[in-house]
Each structure stands twice: as C-alpha cells, then as structure tokens.
Tab-separated table of C-alpha atoms (C1' of nucleotides) in Angstrom:
chain	number	residue	atom	x	y	z
A	50	UNK	CA	7.898	4.230	23.311
A	51	UNK	CA	9.677	2.918	20.320
A	52	UNK	CA	7.798	2.878	17.198
A	53	UNK	CA	6.433	-0.291	15.973
A	54	UNK	CA	8.307	-1.987	13.266
A	55	UNK	CA	8.525	-5.208	11.344
A	56	UNK	CA	12.148	-5.595	11.785
A	57	UNK	CA	12.474	-7.177	8.636
A	58	UNK	CA	15.307	-6.290	6.028
A	59	UNK	CA	12.844	-6.216	3.235
A	60	UNK	CA	12.106	-3.000	1.082
A	61	UNK	CA	8.469	-3.958	1.350
A	62	UNK	CA	8.409	-3.986	5.000
A	63	UNK	CA	10.477	-0.949	5.405
A	64	UNK	CA	7.878	0.896	3.393
A	65	UNK	CA	5.122	-0.272	5.287
A	66	UNK	CA	6.824	0.638	8.322
A	67	UNK	CA	6.487	4.041	7.175
A	68	UNK	CA	3.176	4.224	5.470
A	69	UNK	CA	1.522	0.803	6.342
A	70	UNK	CA	-0.546	2.288	9.481
A	71	UNK	CA	-4.144	2.930	9.078
A	72	UNK	CA	-5.219	6.163	7.248
A	73	UNK	CA	-1.614	6.818	6.367
A	74	UNK	CA	-1.543	6.128	2.475
A	75	UNK	CA	-5.260	7.805	2.264
A	76	UNK	CA	-3.609	10.754	3.821
A	77	UNK	CA	-0.856	10.583	1.154
A	78	UNK	CA	-3.398	10.413	-1.452
A	79	UNK	CA	-5.347	13.424	-0.336
A	80	UNK	CA	-1.905	15.697	-0.572
A	81	UNK	CA	-1.044	13.996	-3.720
A	82	UNK	CA	-4.015	15.263	-5.113
A	83	UNK	CA	-2.902	18.746	-3.861
A	84	UNK	CA	-2.110	20.572	-0.832
A	85	UNK	CA	-4.570	20.321	2.013
A	86	UNK	CA	-5.512	21.993	5.221
A	87	UNK	CA	-6.261	20.198	8.551
A	88	UNK	CA	-9.970	20.640	8.064
A	89	UNK	CA	-9.959	19.283	4.592
A	90	UNK	CA	-8.239	16.229	5.811
A	91	UNK	CA	-10.986	15.873	8.403
A	92	UNK	CA	-13.845	16.151	5.988
A	93	UNK	CA	-12.425	13.629	3.509
A	94	UNK	CA	-11.494	10.933	5.990
A	95	UNK	CA	-14.656	10.137	7.911
A	96	UNK	CA	-13.979	9.086	11.253
A	97	UNK	CA	-10.558	9.686	11.752
A	98	UNK	CA	-10.381	12.097	14.679
A	99	UNK	CA	-8.174	15.120	15.317
A	100	UNK	CA	-5.748	13.481	17.333
A	101	UNK	CA	-4.871	10.768	14.980
A	102	UNK	CA	-4.749	12.786	12.211
A	103	UNK	CA	-2.026	14.998	13.972
A	104	UNK	CA	-0.152	12.209	15.018
A	105	UNK	CA	-0.151	11.060	11.381
A	106	UNK	CA	0.564	14.110	9.901
A	107	UNK	CA	3.672	14.526	12.289
A	108	UNK	CA	4.918	10.881	11.381
A	109	UNK	CA	4.626	11.784	7.548
A	110	UNK	CA	6.494	15.028	8.371
A	111	UNK	CA	9.054	13.404	10.005
A	112	UNK	CA	9.173	10.856	6.983
A	113	UNK	CA	9.577	13.683	4.701
A	114	UNK	CA	6.741	12.616	2.694
A	115	UNK	CA	4.803	15.845	3.508
A	116	UNK	CA	5.671	19.300	4.773
A	117	UNK	CA	3.607	22.165	6.323
A	118	UNK	CA	3.896	25.649	5.979
A	119	UNK	CA	1.682	28.674	7.417
A	120	UNK	CA	-0.222	30.716	4.780
A	121	UNK	CA	0.389	34.310	4.974
A	122	UNK	CA	-2.181	36.335	7.111
A	123	UNK	CA	-5.077	36.849	6.528
A	124	UNK	CA	-5.464	33.426	5.609
A	125	UNK	CA	-3.169	32.223	8.864
A	126	UNK	CA	-3.965	28.610	8.140
A	127	UNK	CA	-1.360	25.771	7.909
A	128	UNK	CA	-1.260	24.085	4.549
A	129	UNK	CA	0.212	20.507	3.999
A	130	UNK	CA	1.872	19.374	0.905
A	131	UNK	CA	3.692	16.642	-0.772
A	132	UNK	CA	7.410	16.583	-0.930
A	133	UNK	CA	9.447	15.071	-3.457
A	134	UNK	CA	10.254	11.853	-1.565
A	135	UNK	CA	6.394	11.548	-0.983
A	136	UNK	CA	5.797	12.050	-4.796
A	137	UNK	CA	7.448	8.705	-5.255
A	138	UNK	CA	4.234	6.992	-3.367
A	139	UNK	CA	2.281	8.187	-6.534
A	140	UNK	CA	2.985	4.441	-8.021
A	141	UNK	CA	1.882	2.675	-5.050
A	142	UNK	CA	-1.320	4.818	-4.777
A	143	UNK	CA	-2.186	4.416	-8.222
A	144	UNK	CA	-1.696	0.580	-8.002
A	145	UNK	CA	-4.091	0.748	-5.221
A	146	UNK	CA	-6.734	2.911	-6.944
A	147	UNK	CA	-6.374	0.410	-10.140
A	148	UNK	CA	-6.856	-2.540	-8.180
A	149	UNK	CA	-9.580	-1.177	-6.079
A	150	UNK	CA	-11.713	0.113	-8.818
A	151	UNK	CA	-13.424	-3.333	-9.158
A	152	UNK	CA	-14.488	-3.268	-5.507
A	153	UNK	CA	-16.369	0.222	-5.806
A	154	UNK	CA	-19.675	-1.167	-6.886
A	155	UNK	CA	-22.387	1.519	-6.697
A	156	UNK	CA	-21.767	4.252	-3.993
A	157	UNK	CA	-24.001	3.159	-0.644
A	158	UNK	CA	-25.916	5.548	1.262
A	159	UNK	CA	-23.561	5.852	4.173
A	160	UNK	CA	-20.283	6.015	2.066
A	161	UNK	CA	-18.793	9.380	1.819
A	162	UNK	CA	-17.558	10.721	-1.964
A	163	UNK	CA	-15.331	13.479	-2.636
A	164	UNK	CA	-14.907	15.019	-6.142
A	165	UNK	CA	-11.208	14.964	-5.822
A	166	UNK	CA	-11.240	11.271	-5.665
A	167	UNK	CA	-12.186	11.450	-9.342
A	168	UNK	CA	-8.671	12.584	-10.367
A	169	UNK	CA	-7.230	8.925	-10.045
A	170	UNK	CA	-10.343	7.347	-11.525
A	171	UNK	CA	-9.747	9.778	-14.714
A	172	UNK	CA	-6.043	8.359	-15.025
A	173	UNK	CA	-7.465	4.722	-14.222
A	174	UNK	CA	-9.923	4.946	-16.868
A	175	UNK	CA	-7.908	7.014	-19.595
A	176	UNK	CA	-7.564	5.180	-22.865
A	177	UNK	CA	-4.563	6.763	-24.846
A	178	UNK	CA	-5.557	5.681	-28.223
A	179	UNK	CA	-8.890	7.574	-27.826
A	180	UNK	CA	-6.963	10.760	-27.461
A	181	UNK	CA	-4.940	10.985	-30.632
A	182	UNK	CA	-4.528	14.802	-31.579
A	183	UNK	CA	-6.211	16.258	-28.703
A	184	UNK	CA	-4.568	18.989	-26.847
A	185	UNK	CA	-7.059	20.475	-24.438
A	186	UNK	CA	-7.916	21.532	-20.902
A	187	UNK	CA	-10.986	20.661	-19.231
A	188	UNK	CA	-12.129	22.319	-16.022
A	189	UNK	CA	-14.801	20.718	-13.594
A	190	UNK	CA	-16.984	22.375	-11.263
A	191	UNK	CA	-18.351	19.674	-9.004
A	192	UNK	CA	-20.314	20.960	-5.741
A	193	UNK	CA	-17.705	23.362	-4.398
A	194	UNK	CA	-14.589	21.605	-5.918
A	195	UNK	CA	-12.652	22.778	-9.009
A	196	UNK	CA	-10.772	20.166	-10.823
A	197	UNK	CA	-9.019	20.078	-14.032
A	198	UNK	CA	-7.801	17.694	-16.609
A	199	UNK	CA	-4.953	18.553	-19.195
A	200	UNK	CA	-4.930	16.209	-22.318
A	201	UNK	CA	-1.921	16.219	-24.384
A	202	UNK	CA	0.169	13.565	-26.112
A	203	UNK	CA	-2.185	10.975	-25.484
A	204	UNK	CA	-1.585	11.504	-21.802
A	205	UNK	CA	-4.119	12.796	-19.080
A	206	UNK	CA	-2.906	15.088	-16.420
A	207	UNK	CA	-5.971	15.358	-13.899
A	208	UNK	CA	-5.364	17.790	-10.982
A	209	UNK	CA	-6.901	19.938	-8.303
A	210	UNK	CA	-7.921	23.636	-8.855
A	211	UNK	CA	-8.815	25.794	-11.500
A	212	UNK	CA	-6.984	25.758	-14.953
A	213	UNK	CA	-5.349	28.627	-16.511
A	214	UNK	CA	-7.225	28.816	-19.954
A	215	UNK	CA	-9.537	25.900	-19.916
A	216	UNK	CA	-11.248	24.945	-23.276
A	217	UNK	CA	-14.161	24.363	-21.650
A	218	UNK	CA	-15.839	24.508	-18.261
A	219	UNK	CA	-18.355	21.778	-17.021
A	220	UNK	CA	-20.578	22.207	-13.895
A	221	UNK	CA	-22.428	19.317	-12.215
A	222	UNK	CA	-23.062	18.192	-8.692
A	223	UNK	CA	-21.247	15.110	-7.285
A	224	UNK	CA	-24.543	13.146	-7.630
A	225	UNK	CA	-24.473	13.423	-11.435
A	226	UNK	CA	-20.458	12.869	-11.538
A	227	UNK	CA	-21.261	9.577	-9.691
A	228	UNK	CA	-24.091	8.389	-12.185
A	229	UNK	CA	-21.967	9.177	-14.986
A	230	UNK	CA	-18.948	7.725	-13.545
A	231	UNK	CA	-20.753	4.457	-12.738
A	232	UNK	CA	-22.486	4.387	-16.298
A	233	UNK	CA	-26.122	4.995	-14.910
A	234	UNK	CA	-26.441	7.939	-17.425
A	235	UNK	CA	-24.851	8.816	-20.363
A	236	UNK	CA	-22.883	12.225	-20.190
A	237	UNK	CA	-24.913	13.740	-23.178
A	238	UNK	CA	-27.950	12.721	-21.555
A	239	UNK	CA	-27.192	14.198	-18.406
A	240	UNK	CA	-26.452	17.485	-20.248
A	241	UNK	CA	-29.808	17.203	-21.898
A	242	UNK	CA	-31.721	16.889	-18.579
A	243	UNK	CA	-29.947	19.908	-17.314
A	244	UNK	CA	-27.944	18.082	-14.692
A	245	UNK	CA	-24.728	19.662	-16.456
A	246	UNK	CA	-24.018	22.959	-17.316
A	247	UNK	CA	-21.204	23.463	-20.259
A	248	UNK	CA	-19.402	26.738	-21.034
A	249	UNK	CA	-17.844	26.286	-24.248
A	250	UNK	CA	-18.238	23.839	-26.622
A	251	UNK	CA	-20.410	21.045	-25.799
A	252	UNK	CA	-18.777	18.606	-28.397
A	253	UNK	CA	-15.914	19.070	-26.150
A	254	UNK	CA	-17.640	17.807	-22.908
A	255	UNK	CA	-18.744	14.866	-25.079
A	256	UNK	CA	-15.322	14.393	-26.270
A	257	UNK	CA	-13.610	14.093	-22.886
A	258	UNK	CA	-16.022	11.283	-21.637
A	259	UNK	CA	-15.042	9.405	-24.890
A	260	UNK	CA	-11.382	9.759	-23.706
A	261	UNK	CA	-12.346	7.340	-20.930
A	262	UNK	CA	-13.179	3.630	-21.139
A	263	UNK	CA	-16.637	3.162	-22.534
A	264	UNK	CA	-19.611	1.835	-20.591
A	265	UNK	CA	-19.365	-1.761	-21.558
A	266	UNK	CA	-15.656	-2.196	-20.440
A	267	UNK	CA	-16.368	0.211	-17.678
A	268	UNK	CA	-18.982	-1.456	-16.034
A	269	UNK	CA	-17.189	-4.471	-15.963
A	270	UNK	CA	-13.977	-2.574	-14.449
A	271	UNK	CA	-16.054	-1.098	-11.803
A	272	UNK	CA	-17.750	-4.677	-11.331
A	273	UNK	CA	-21.432	-3.543	-11.541
A	274	UNK	CA	-23.356	-6.719	-12.118
B	1104	UNK	CA	-18.890	-7.673	14.807
B	1105	UNK	CA	-19.101	-5.928	11.094
B	1106	UNK	CA	-15.698	-5.775	9.413
B	1107	UNK	CA	-13.991	-2.145	9.776
B	1108	UNK	CA	-14.186	-0.241	6.922
B	1109	UNK	CA	-13.115	3.114	5.776
B	1110	UNK	CA	-16.707	3.894	4.446
B	1111	UNK	CA	-15.404	5.845	1.512
B	1112	UNK	CA	-16.403	5.570	-2.235
B	1113	UNK	CA	-12.868	5.865	-3.077
B	1114	UNK	CA	-10.794	3.067	-5.104
B	1115	UNK	CA	-8.002	3.482	-2.621
B	1116	UNK	CA	-10.268	3.144	0.313
B	1117	UNK	CA	-11.778	0.208	-1.040
B	1118	UNK	CA	-8.433	-1.592	-1.494
B	1119	UNK	CA	-7.123	-0.652	1.651
B	1120	UNK	CA	-10.238	-2.153	3.249
B	1121	UNK	CA	-9.224	-5.234	1.952
B	1122	UNK	CA	-5.301	-5.295	2.243
B	1123	UNK	CA	-4.548	-2.417	4.388
B	1124	UNK	CA	-4.433	-4.097	7.736
B	1125	UNK	CA	-1.020	-4.823	9.396
B	1126	UNK	CA	0.593	-7.691	7.844
B	1127	UNK	CA	-1.482	-8.434	5.134
B	1128	UNK	CA	0.584	-6.839	2.335
B	1129	UNK	CA	3.261	-8.662	3.551
B	1130	UNK	CA	1.494	-11.946	3.354
B	1131	UNK	CA	0.619	-11.075	-0.244
B	1132	UNK	CA	4.094	-10.398	-0.860
B	1133	UNK	CA	5.043	-13.997	0.444
B	1134	UNK	CA	2.571	-15.624	-1.725
B	1135	UNK	CA	3.498	-13.455	-4.856
B	1136	UNK	CA	6.740	-15.147	-4.437
B	1137	UNK	CA	5.510	-18.792	-4.524
B	1138	UNK	CA	3.052	-21.420	-2.628
B	1139	UNK	CA	3.835	-21.245	1.199
B	1140	UNK	CA	2.728	-23.225	4.268
B	1141	UNK	CA	1.674	-21.958	7.480
B	1142	UNK	CA	5.144	-22.617	8.920
B	1143	UNK	CA	6.983	-20.490	6.070
B	1144	UNK	CA	4.806	-17.717	6.622
B	1145	UNK	CA	5.499	-17.832	10.620
B	1146	UNK	CA	9.381	-18.005	9.819
B	1147	UNK	CA	9.222	-14.881	7.543
B	1148	UNK	CA	7.061	-12.597	9.151
B	1149	UNK	CA	8.399	-12.138	12.682
B	1150	UNK	CA	6.258	-11.586	15.626
B	1151	UNK	CA	3.129	-12.046	13.626
B	1152	UNK	CA	1.463	-14.701	16.130
B	1153	UNK	CA	-0.262	-17.967	14.862
B	1154	UNK	CA	-3.898	-16.311	15.866
B	1155	UNK	CA	-3.363	-13.447	13.385
B	1156	UNK	CA	-1.792	-15.129	10.705
B	1157	UNK	CA	-4.710	-17.564	10.801
B	1158	UNK	CA	-7.084	-14.699	10.805
B	1159	UNK	CA	-5.391	-12.767	7.787
B	1160	UNK	CA	-4.954	-15.866	5.830
B	1161	UNK	CA	-9.028	-16.372	6.208
B	1162	UNK	CA	-9.534	-12.918	5.385
B	1163	UNK	CA	-7.371	-13.072	2.156
B	1164	UNK	CA	-9.145	-16.154	1.205
B	1165	UNK	CA	-12.336	-14.715	1.653
B	1166	UNK	CA	-11.196	-11.780	-0.569
B	1167	UNK	CA	-10.264	-14.231	-3.210
B	1168	UNK	CA	-6.694	-13.240	-3.087
B	1169	UNK	CA	-5.229	-16.363	-2.072
B	1170	UNK	CA	-6.551	-19.991	-2.102
B	1171	UNK	CA	-5.348	-23.028	-0.046
B	1172	UNK	CA	-5.290	-26.738	-0.699
B	1173	UNK	CA	-4.003	-29.718	0.870
B	1174	UNK	CA	-1.251	-31.434	-0.864
B	1175	UNK	CA	-1.531	-35.035	-1.360
B	1176	UNK	CA	-0.023	-37.629	1.106
B	1177	UNK	CA	2.466	-38.010	2.195
B	1178	UNK	CA	2.977	-34.438	2.333
B	1179	UNK	CA	-0.497	-33.834	3.898
B	1180	UNK	CA	0.039	-30.041	4.746
B	1181	UNK	CA	-1.720	-27.264	3.409
B	1182	UNK	CA	-0.242	-24.765	0.914
B	1183	UNK	CA	-1.367	-21.391	0.227
B	1184	UNK	CA	-1.085	-19.763	-3.227
B	1185	UNK	CA	-2.079	-16.532	-5.100
B	1186	UNK	CA	-5.234	-16.246	-7.016
B	1187	UNK	CA	-5.425	-14.328	-10.416
B	1188	UNK	CA	-7.156	-11.585	-8.494
B	1189	UNK	CA	-4.660	-11.547	-5.907
B	1190	UNK	CA	-1.850	-11.307	-8.717
B	1191	UNK	CA	-3.110	-8.079	-9.565
B	1192	UNK	CA	-1.751	-6.668	-6.553
B	1193	UNK	CA	1.859	-7.318	-7.794
B	1194	UNK	CA	2.011	-3.728	-9.136
B	1195	UNK	CA	1.332	-2.363	-5.617
B	1196	UNK	CA	3.722	-4.663	-3.929
B	1197	UNK	CA	6.157	-4.023	-6.600
B	1198	UNK	CA	5.760	0.002	-5.955
B	1199	UNK	CA	6.218	-0.355	-2.347
B	1200	UNK	CA	9.433	-2.107	-3.006
B	1201	UNK	CA	10.824	0.479	-5.046
B	1202	UNK	CA	9.923	3.193	-2.758
B	1203	UNK	CA	11.252	1.478	0.377
B	1204	UNK	CA	14.752	0.213	-0.933
B	1205	UNK	CA	16.220	3.444	-0.107
B	1206	UNK	CA	15.060	2.882	3.369
B	1207	UNK	CA	16.863	-0.200	3.373
B	1208	UNK	CA	20.358	0.785	4.762
B	1209	UNK	CA	22.581	-1.944	5.929
B	1210	UNK	CA	20.795	-4.908	7.798
B	1211	UNK	CA	20.724	-4.415	11.370
B	1212	UNK	CA	21.330	-7.354	13.813
B	1213	UNK	CA	17.997	-7.724	15.017
B	1214	UNK	CA	16.541	-7.407	11.406
B	1215	UNK	CA	15.311	-10.625	9.907
B	1216	UNK	CA	16.327	-11.397	6.184
B	1217	UNK	CA	14.870	-14.091	3.942
B	1218	UNK	CA	16.484	-15.057	0.627
B	1219	UNK	CA	13.042	-14.876	-1.446
B	1220	UNK	CA	13.049	-11.364	-0.650
B	1221	UNK	CA	15.756	-10.632	-3.154
B	1222	UNK	CA	13.377	-11.682	-5.959
B	1223	UNK	CA	11.826	-8.287	-5.977
B	1224	UNK	CA	15.124	-6.569	-5.555
B	1225	UNK	CA	16.433	-8.301	-8.509
B	1226	UNK	CA	13.315	-6.925	-10.422
B	1227	UNK	CA	13.772	-3.237	-9.000
B	1228	UNK	CA	17.599	-3.293	-9.977
B	1229	UNK	CA	17.582	-4.986	-13.329
B	1230	UNK	CA	18.441	-2.906	-16.329
B	1231	UNK	CA	17.130	-3.825	-19.347
B	1232	UNK	CA	19.807	-2.104	-21.686
B	1233	UNK	CA	22.536	-4.169	-19.973
B	1234	UNK	CA	20.719	-7.491	-20.828
B	1235	UNK	CA	20.681	-7.091	-24.770
B	1236	UNK	CA	21.043	-10.330	-26.560
B	1237	UNK	CA	20.915	-12.364	-23.101
B	1238	UNK	CA	18.989	-15.442	-22.885
B	1239	UNK	CA	19.770	-17.259	-19.739
B	1240	UNK	CA	18.469	-18.840	-16.638
B	1241	UNK	CA	20.465	-18.489	-13.412
B	1242	UNK	CA	19.644	-20.533	-10.462
B	1243	UNK	CA	20.591	-19.511	-6.825
B	1244	UNK	CA	21.180	-21.852	-3.700
B	1245	UNK	CA	21.272	-19.274	-1.070
B	1246	UNK	CA	21.367	-21.181	2.243
B	1247	UNK	CA	18.394	-23.569	2.207
B	1248	UNK	CA	16.443	-21.626	-0.329
B	1249	UNK	CA	16.517	-21.953	-4.215
B	1250	UNK	CA	15.776	-19.252	-6.263
B	1251	UNK	CA	15.980	-18.706	-10.174
B	1252	UNK	CA	15.994	-15.819	-12.440
B	1253	UNK	CA	15.247	-16.208	-16.308
B	1254	UNK	CA	16.507	-13.213	-18.385
B	1255	UNK	CA	15.207	-13.037	-21.926
B	1256	UNK	CA	14.133	-10.136	-24.416
B	1257	UNK	CA	15.647	-7.699	-21.669
B	1258	UNK	CA	13.263	-8.754	-18.981
B	1259	UNK	CA	13.794	-10.530	-15.806
B	1260	UNK	CA	11.714	-13.152	-14.371
B	1261	UNK	CA	12.996	-14.023	-11.080
B	1262	UNK	CA	10.933	-16.796	-9.123
B	1263	UNK	CA	11.220	-19.281	-6.277
B	1264	UNK	CA	12.085	-22.873	-6.879
B	1265	UNK	CA	14.919	-24.600	-8.914
B	1266	UNK	CA	15.058	-23.892	-12.673
B	1267	UNK	CA	14.391	-26.574	-15.409
B	1268	UNK	CA	17.642	-26.319	-17.040
B	1269	UNK	CA	19.841	-23.518	-15.418
B	1270	UNK	CA	22.657	-22.142	-17.468
B	1271	UNK	CA	24.602	-21.553	-14.094
B	1272	UNK	CA	24.253	-22.591	-10.395
B	1273	UNK	CA	25.237	-20.100	-8.103
B	1274	UNK	CA	25.703	-20.913	-4.234
B	1275	UNK	CA	26.182	-18.711	-1.305
B	1276	UNK	CA	24.843	-18.061	2.389
B	1277	UNK	CA	22.764	-14.977	2.959
B	1278	UNK	CA	25.096	-13.165	4.522
B	1279	UNK	CA	27.319	-13.062	1.205
B	1280	UNK	CA	24.121	-12.217	-0.694
B	1281	UNK	CA	23.511	-9.493	1.345
B	1282	UNK	CA	27.165	-8.061	1.201
B	1283	UNK	CA	26.834	-8.171	-2.388
B	1284	UNK	CA	23.639	-6.735	-2.559
B	1285	UNK	CA	24.540	-3.806	-0.305
B	1286	UNK	CA	27.792	-3.525	-2.356
B	1287	UNK	CA	30.058	-4.404	0.592
B	1288	UNK	CA	31.864	-6.611	-1.890
B	1289	UNK	CA	32.244	-7.369	-5.551
B	1290	UNK	CA	30.674	-10.483	-6.709
B	1291	UNK	CA	33.987	-11.605	-8.358
B	1292	UNK	CA	35.888	-10.986	-5.179
B	1293	UNK	CA	33.361	-12.883	-2.987
B	1294	UNK	CA	33.937	-15.719	-5.586
B	1295	UNK	CA	37.688	-15.448	-5.161
B	1296	UNK	CA	37.452	-15.692	-1.550
B	1297	UNK	CA	35.732	-18.851	-1.754
B	1298	UNK	CA	32.380	-17.437	-0.428
B	1299	UNK	CA	30.604	-18.182	-3.599
B	1300	UNK	CA	30.453	-21.279	-5.480
B	1301	UNK	CA	29.788	-21.557	-9.065
B	1302	UNK	CA	28.862	-24.531	-10.988
B	1303	UNK	CA	29.001	-23.584	-14.720
B	1304	UNK	CA	30.785	-20.693	-16.416
B	1305	UNK	CA	31.989	-18.227	-13.850
B	1306	UNK	CA	31.461	-15.475	-16.300
B	1307	UNK	CA	27.954	-16.009	-16.329
B	1308	UNK	CA	27.853	-15.515	-12.406
B	1309	UNK	CA	29.749	-12.447	-13.273
B	1310	UNK	CA	27.405	-11.430	-15.983
B	1311	UNK	CA	24.277	-11.567	-14.104
B	1312	UNK	CA	25.355	-8.898	-11.488
B	1313	UNK	CA	26.120	-6.561	-14.302
B	1314	UNK	CA	22.539	-6.685	-15.405
B	1315	UNK	CA	21.723	-4.838	-12.208
B	1316	UNK	CA	22.298	-1.641	-11.279
B	1317	UNK	CA	26.059	-0.682	-10.744
B	1318	UNK	CA	27.409	-0.158	-7.067
B	1319	UNK	CA	27.721	3.677	-7.642
B	1320	UNK	CA	24.110	4.255	-8.404
B	1321	UNK	CA	22.952	1.117	-6.498
B	1322	UNK	CA	24.646	2.676	-3.039
B	1323	UNK	CA	22.386	5.910	-3.888
B	1324	UNK	CA	19.415	3.575	-4.432
B	1325	UNK	CA	19.623	1.910	-1.174
B	1326	UNK	CA	20.700	5.127	0.546
B	1327	UNK	CA	24.177	3.851	1.836
B	1328	UNK	CA	26.009	6.909	3.322
C	336	DC	C1'	-11.112	28.477	13.070
C	337	DG	C1'	-6.868	25.460	13.411
C	338	DG	C1'	-4.726	22.308	15.826
C	339	DA	C1'	-3.175	19.800	19.751
C	340	DA	C1'	-4.147	17.254	24.221
C	341	DT	C1'	-6.809	14.396	27.470
C	342	DC	C1'	-9.707	10.651	28.949
C	343	DC	C1'	-12.337	6.940	28.141
C	344	DT	C1'	-13.962	2.727	25.610
C	345	DC	C1'	-13.459	-0.532	22.160
C	346	DT	C1'	-10.795	-3.127	19.123
C	347	DT	C1'	-6.911	-5.112	17.569
C	348	DC	C1'	-2.390	-7.130	18.122
C	349	DG	C1'	1.098	-9.936	20.273
C	350	DA	C1'	2.877	-13.665	22.880
C	351	DT	C1'	2.530	-17.798	24.911
C	352	DA	C1'	-0.099	-21.957	25.876
C	353	DC	C1'	-2.793	-25.657	24.284
C	354	DT	C1'	-5.150	-29.332	21.056
C	355	DG	C1'	-5.878	-32.369	16.852
D	586	DC	C1'	3.015	-28.994	11.749
D	587	DA	C1'	-1.585	-26.474	11.415
D	588	DG	C1'	-3.881	-24.328	13.686
D	589	DT	C1'	-7.393	-22.506	18.270
D	590	DA	C1'	-7.845	-20.191	22.923
D	591	DT	C1'	-6.419	-16.961	26.096
D	592	DC	C1'	-5.004	-12.695	28.009
D	593	DG	C1'	-2.358	-8.446	28.894
D	594	DA	C1'	-0.750	-4.532	26.006
D	595	DA	C1'	-1.078	-1.454	22.453
D	596	DG	C1'	-3.603	1.463	19.194
D	597	DA	C1'	-8.045	3.304	17.279
D	598	DG	C1'	-12.487	5.952	17.767
D	599	DG	C1'	-15.082	9.587	19.973
D	600	DA	C1'	-15.984	13.357	22.510
D	601	DT	C1'	-14.418	17.137	24.913
D	602	DT	C1'	-11.166	20.624	26.357
D	603	DC	C1'	-7.709	24.078	26.007
D	604	DC	C1'	-4.496	27.080	23.471
D	605	DG	C1'	-3.272	30.325	19.648
DNA sequence: CGGAATCCTCTTCGATACTG
DNA sequence: CAGTATCGAAGAGGATTCCG
C-alpha cells in the first residue's frame, strides 16, 4: 500500500515521484490554464476514466499542487485550481510544450484538440521583438471557449476567460484556429473567407498573428514537411 | 501492439507520449550528465530491471533522443549518449530538478545517492552575482566519480569527467558531499576535520561553495525544517 | 450532474534467471 | 558486461453502479 517511489536522493526523481505518473502533468497543465471542474478534465483528457482522474486529483491535492473548493449554490460544483506550489511547475510544463511542438505535425482525425491548449502555443511562439510598443488585450472566442492574450512590454500573458476591456474580439471555430496555427491558411485570408469574425479593428487581428513566429520558421518549428 | 498514446493534439501530450513513461526522464537525465554504459544505468536507477531498461533505451534511440555506439576494443562495450534532439530536454530536466529540490529533505537510509546528481544541484544553486570576475575550473573526486565545474562569465558549467587543467582538485566521499550539500557542516569545517582533501589553494575550495546559495536560504530551498 | 467505488480485462512493471 | 526470457504483481482502461 506504500506509494511507489524511485528511492533516489535526487531532485529530479523526487519531482517525478510526485508528478511523474501517467496523466499527472497533463492535469497540472489543465489547472495551470485556469480552474477546472471534474467534467472539464474528463472532456480534455480522453480515456482517463473517472476513477483514475479521481485518484490523481487526490494525489495532487495531497501534494499541495492543486486545491478544490465548492462553488456556492446554485453552481454547487467542485472546482480545482492550482496552488502557489503547483504554479512552480509552469517552467516544467512550458519546457515540455516547447520540446513537444516539433512533434505535433498536422492534427490526425482521432486526435482531440481543445482551444485552451493554444495558450501555451502562444507563449511558445511569441516573438518579443515583434511586439515593441504594443500594449493591447486580445480576446478569442473559439467554439465555446473564451481565451485572452494580454500583450505588454514585449511580453505575452495568455489566459483563459474573458478579458476586462479587450481591444479586439476575434471569433472562429477550432478547425480554423488549427488551420491558422499550422500555417495552412493566412490569418487575413481566413478572415476574408468569413471563417473569422472580428469585432474591433481588423488591423489588430492581423497584428496579433504578426507577434507569433512567421510561417517559414513556424512550419519548421512544428515540423511540417 | 500500437504504442500507447494520449491521442491529443497538444504539444505537452506529444512530449509525454515520448518521455512520459516511468524511468524515461531519469534515463535522459543520466545521459545529459555524460555518456553511460548499460551497467551505469542499472547502478544509478535502483529497481529498474534489465528488461525495462533495455526497452527504454530502444525507445529513446528510436525517438532520436539517445544514440549508442560500440567503443573500440579492448573496451568493447556499448555506450549511450545524448543526441542534439535529446539535448533539448535539458530545460525540462532542469525545471524538474528545481521544483524537486525542496522535496529532497535529508537523505534517508534506503535512498540511493550518486555523485553525478550533484551536477544539476550546482546549476540550481549557483548565484551569478557571487561569481563576478571568477574564471576557474574546479575538479571533484567523489568516491569513484570525477566531476568538474567550469565557472566563467558568471556562469557555471558542471560536467562529468576530469578537467583539462583544473585550478583545484577537491576530494571527499559522498557522505561528506551530502553533509555539505544539506548544510549539516560548513565546507571549511569539513576540510579541517580531514574529511576533504584539497590539491591546490584551499581558498579556491572555500570560494567555490560561496558561489552556491548560502546555508540560510539553502536550507529553506531544500526544505530542511 | 459531479464524483466516488466496484469489477474485470489488459498492459506495464519488477525481480530473477538465463544466454551470448 | 550486455542484454533476452519468463512470470507474478501492480497499475491502467472501460463499463457500470451507487450516492449526494
């Protein structure tokens, strides 16, 4: 009944004792992107099963990586969120995202995609040099998800949820987001074809994607052809 | 017989599809610290089992993270080393090391410790501000292992193996290294008690440990009491 | 509906023994 | 020393059920 451990006096092994099991770091990624309900995890982690998810959430809570709290009625559902200690794993998750990007290729039919996962892609692809003098908040409506990206001081802060006073609101479905993200279509072309709606200045929409790595190096980065 | 995958179009999941299995990142850590033989892995990864190690090495080779080559006779043994692609995982491993350090506590009797693991601890604890104007190479003989740390331009480059022209050679056993590393004893006290031998200027030996975080913040960092 | 518990099958892991 | 073979134990996956 004792928990499995590597039994090594090694910081890496100690970390993996806690977050190295299957699904664990993916669950951490989810809560790093914003508070989530049990159902959200199930939707975003295909095949995990309720029992295993339940077990993982308990382990993560015991390790002080997440906490859960009940929302007041009428919501009456539990919400899981990251702790300060868990926030320290951001560097690890971001490192995995960076290293994993070239393995993405094009999405396969049986692969699940959730819009929130684009948050780390934004961080990964953001080019500070292209953002000089820009201070804007971009809001995205992708399928039923709302995301935002605050750009400021040549940094980007993408998070889940609606922005307070967005400079522009950009609406598209996830298929279009994937086509743009994998450089199958230019952002402005997608807009002209009616696949993207923009509330606000269309120039802001165009500008946002200029902040990310361009198609040429981007295609190499996600390893297309 | 198809490999288990998360089936998510997500860079983090893709990375974990490749390096997320049990033992895998620890093996990557080992080769990041220097080329290793089969036996070395077995000695450093208690309980892995030869079959699983063999399997992991094959998987890592297939993923272009490590490569193996035969040493010329009379050595005639296989050596596994990191590839350029695998080197990209350094950020992930270092992130895990950083996050895992506060979980270390004091070494327990049944926990294995290998001197090479101190390499990432050096990187983690190095304080650039304390290294102004220092350009030296420190060589360490710990038990039967030889390590080195090159300090230059307020950076530290710890690696496995003997240095070319070390400024100082420091010899101790791993118990002493652990005592110093966990702030149970001051480096100079350990030297005075004959637990550390120094070839070269003893001031250099003292200086080196000044480059790492001091006891006060260090104890907090590894979460002792 | 959110989440925990049960049962069953399958895969992976871990330890030992064995071979080149 | 470098692996392969074998087998019992543990963990994962999927369906279903139960409880609030």
